[in-house]
Amino acid sequence: MVKIVEKRQLTAITRLYRVEAPLIARAARAGQFVIVRVREGGERIPLTITDYDRDSGLLTIVVQEVGATTRRLGLLEEGEEILDMVGPLGEAPDIPGGGHIVGVGGGYGSAALLCLMRELSNRGEDTTIVMGARSRDLLILSDELAGVCDHLEICTDDGSAGFKGFVTERLQEMIEGQPPGRPDFVIAIGPMPMMRAVEETTRAAGIANVASLDPLMIDGTGMCGGCRVTVGGQVRFACVDGPFFDAHEVDFNEAVQRSKMYVKEEQRAADCQRAAAGAA
Amino acid sequence: MPVKRSDKTPMPHREPALRARDFEEVNEGYCFSHAMFEAERCLRCQDPVCIDGCPVRVPISDFMHAIAAGDMKKAAQLLRTANPLAAICGRVCPQESQCELKCHMSKRFGPVAIGHLERFVSDWEMQQPVEDEPLQPWREEKIAIVGSGPSGLVCAGELARMGYPVTVYEALHAPGGVLRYGIPEFRLPNSILDWEIASLERLGVSFVNNVIIGKTLTLDQLFREMGYAAVFIGTGAGLPKFMGIPGESLNGVYSANEFLTRINLMQAFEFPQAETPLKVGRRVAVIGSGNTAMDAVRSALRLGAERAMVVYRRSEKEMTARIEEYEHAIEEGVEFHWLTNPVEVLGEEGWVTGLKCVKMKLGEPDESGRARPIPIEGSEFVFPVDNVVLSIGTRPNPLLAKATPGLKTHSWGGLLVDERQVETSVHRVYAGGDAVTGAATVILAAGAGKRAAEAIHSDLAADTATA
Ligand SMILES: Cc1cc2nc3c(=O)[nH]c(=O)nc-3n(C[C@H](O)[C@H](O)[C@H](O)COP(=O)(O)OP(=O)(O)OC[C@H]3O[C@@H](n4cnc5c(N)ncnc54)[C@H](O)[C@@H]3O)c2cc1C
Ligand SMILES: Cc1cc2nc3c(=O)[nH]c(=O)nc-3n(C[C@H](O)[C@H](O)[C@H](O)COP(=O)(O)OP(=O)(O)OC[C@H]3O[C@@H](n4cnc5c(N)ncnc54)[C@H](O)[C@@H]3O)c2cc1C
Ligand code: SF4
Ligand code: SF4
Ligand code: FES
């Protein structure tokens, strides 16, 4: 049982939780994740560690509601408990030093960049965060993110804040020399189509790029193989070998295909949950 | 006592047509008269060789005698002292290749049904009111157990009985290891495992779920910060192997571990009330022939598959599953395709549509002593299927060894242990079960847990004596 000590609404469908998880907070490294279960009979879902504080033992997670489990998590209030939380899982990414490191985030991925970019900035790297959303009201944690990097670049599809256009368009401008300058290393965290587009952009420019893959997972310890992804022709388990992989080597077609395995079932679970909520 | 000239008393079981559609236990268990009758078949041999067949040396002839005499309490006590997981082993031990293989009765009649009687006595025991007071540990030295499979459970129980404060750390959200996430309800109901765990809690063992040693806490922290005097590693062999054939990443292909975990740990058979889904189509092919393959293929039937088949590159003779499970699978309508080796999973638009196989013939024995299967040229054919479940073995999970400097393993991943078969390359860190041997059996894991508990006790006593 993990107690929620703070809950903050970031957008209509995104919430931030600070929870008491002292063992995980102590062991956590930027880029790792946890797996949570919200109720008996519930699914186990992976969530990135957005931030951690070893002293207070608090862990921050940011959850975007997309289906039954994330919605159920959204119903939990301050003072209530998350049934199970295990972690930290996965490996922290190995980011080479020196040069201009650019983190590109979309959706919950922007939040996931928080402690990773802070760590890199503290290490003395030249850091930029490029974050994207459809519009201003969907941007998350932009103030906090501004505080952990040298340059924050905001992109919105409708131009309601920052650069008007996709993160990849802004990235392309930077590659071509516009300030804050050409990246030497790119970290992409976000929806699969975004990571894929970022990869195409960096590949064309010959820039190193890692992506944080988010396949379906169960145990998170290497026991089921459900999270397998093909990287450089090799089968890898994202929960133990990842979640960060060389984006240029990832078989994104396969990853996208596998993420759609349960679309119908996810719909049924969501309908069932709504029906139960309606009856209650 | 006169020799009973009769065969082994059959185990009553539910009708195949009924049971193959639900997850209720297949075997119903003996009644009292069955059990007495069967126990009386035991000759109480001068040389009870049956005991040599049992990895933990259950005093079989004594406990048979106790049952025949109607002294259930004594039978239960004899059994539990030798085998703390008797209710489970009675159900899942490969008796035909262990105790019952050796039994003198098996030469002329069937062997004494040692397993069935073990189950009978334990089931009786589970129905008795709990009399013992909960135990409080009386020793100082704290012991940590990593992993709650049979090796960890038995090691914990033995140490608690000796008075040590014991904590079991488990990575998943529920304890039991393979007994929880692997072996299905229809063979081993969770209620039995829950009873075993409750008994351990009464002995003073604490269970902490959701902690991965090597991730959440390191081995070093267990000693230096938390003050444990010894650690037992029973982390099993949970890493699934894949075949490396084309198409293995198609949607609809599962490792048996994933398939069974979704069902047993996550209750996918209650979807959508339980929220973890599982896609079972009309035709399911399971590759492999061990207990895991049988569990997967029979689970597929229970989840509605019309055609559930086992595909194995060797012959029936080389099959490794318990004979009872094989017989039950046949009764339930599972198809067996021997000497058939998958070479490719075929798919359309990302989904499995077929399994391409080649026919095999048996050649000279290989390293394992079993006849080597050789492909017959030009014999390729396709099974149209909706799912493929790979059950071709597992290896020890490298996670803890990777995170622990000094913890040595064999090249195949098994933990290295000393000549006593208990202590690892790290001082006061012990190991047993599948993590040491590779995938084996419940009773071997249980035996290893017991051996480690004894070693921990004597090593700690020696430490105190020299301190
Ligand atoms: C390593 C890792 C880290 C993650 N970190 C976060 C995080 O910090 N915050 C967060 O909100 N989410 C994160 N996710 C995604 C999160 O786990 C899924 O959104 C969640 O499992 C959905 O569960 P659900 O029951 O609510 O929705 P479901 O009913 O399972 O799915 C609803 C919809 O979401 C899509 N979906 C399901 N799983 C994923 C996934 N893994 N990635 C993308 N889309 C998915 C489905 O295709 C479907 O359209 C992470 C995933 C991984 C693997
Ligand atoms: C489907 C299936 C059917 C089987 N059927 C039979 C049968 O009929 N008869 C039989 O005798 N044998 C059977 N076996 C084999 C038997 O179950 C195993 O040999 C036995 O369970 C091994 O026990 P163990 O204690 O070594 O570990 P396991 O049972 O594998 O348990 C290990 C536990 O440790 C946990 N763990 C791993 N790493 C860590 C870590 N770093 N920190 C914390 N926890 C960790 C795991 O989550 C797991 O719960 C079967 C196996 C399977 C998979
Ligand atoms: S524990 Fe297993 S091998 Fe030993 S007597 Fe019982 S059933 Fe036979
Ligand atoms: S060998 Fe068979 S008959 Fe003899 S004591 Fe053992 S169980 Fe009884
Ligand atoms: S989630 Fe099961 S192996 Fe990665």
XYZ file of C-alpha atoms in Angstrom, chain A residues 23 26-27 37 39 41-44 69 72 84-91 218-219 221-224 226 228 237 254 257-258 261-262 265 268 272, chain B residues 171 173 210 212 215-216 221 225 238-240 242 248-249 251-255 257-258 261-262 266 271-277 279 349-351 397:
72
model
C 12.336 2.282 -0.547
C 15.847 5.799 -2.238
C 16.802 3.392 -4.973
C -1.999 -2.023 -9.390
C -7.435 -2.709 -7.032
C -8.282 -7.939 -9.983
C -6.827 -4.811 -11.556
C -4.133 -4.627 -14.207
C -0.495 -3.943 -13.469
C -6.700 1.503 -14.896
C -9.402 4.315 -11.715
C 0.573 -2.106 -5.057
C 3.648 -0.321 -6.310
C 6.904 -2.035 -7.227
C 10.159 -0.559 -8.458
C 12.343 1.060 -9.437
C 12.287 -0.946 -12.668
C 14.336 -0.799 -15.841
C 17.748 0.731 -16.260
C 2.978 -7.403 -16.703
C 5.648 -8.298 -14.169
C 11.118 -8.295 -14.001
C 11.864 -10.234 -17.196
C 9.533 -13.103 -16.392
C 6.869 -12.955 -19.122
C 5.282 -9.655 -23.052
C 9.623 -7.728 -25.956
C 12.771 -7.149 -22.910
C 6.495 -4.021 -34.706
C 1.611 -3.326 -33.899
C 2.185 -5.031 -30.557
C -2.888 -6.209 -29.324
C -5.715 -5.579 -26.871
C -10.362 -5.771 -24.795
C -14.493 -3.711 -23.054
C -17.419 -2.550 -17.964
C 8.854 -9.240 -6.418
C 2.140 -8.602 -5.615
C 6.384 -5.812 -4.229
C 12.664 -6.824 -5.836
C 16.229 -3.255 -7.566
C 14.234 -2.033 -4.561
C 21.583 -3.323 2.121
C 21.485 -1.519 6.812
C 11.545 -17.479 -14.568
C 13.180 -16.093 -17.702
C 11.355 -17.514 -20.726
C 12.133 -17.916 -27.241
C 7.684 -14.746 -32.786
C 6.783 -11.127 -32.161
C 0.364 -10.517 -31.970
C -1.050 -13.730 -30.582
C 2.316 -15.285 -29.739
C 2.929 -15.733 -26.028
C 5.569 -17.263 -23.834
C 4.931 -17.719 -18.655
C 3.032 -14.722 -19.986
C 0.622 -15.372 -15.584
C -2.215 -13.511 -17.249
C -3.976 -11.716 -13.081
C -12.062 -10.558 -17.819
C -13.449 -7.873 -17.930
C -14.219 -7.881 -14.186
C -10.528 -8.630 -13.757
C -8.914 -6.148 -16.099
C -5.992 -8.082 -17.575
C -6.962 -9.415 -21.011
C -6.411 -13.262 -26.460
C -1.383 -7.697 -40.701
C 0.590 -8.376 -37.560
C -1.551 -11.246 -36.275
C 16.591 -14.588 -14.105
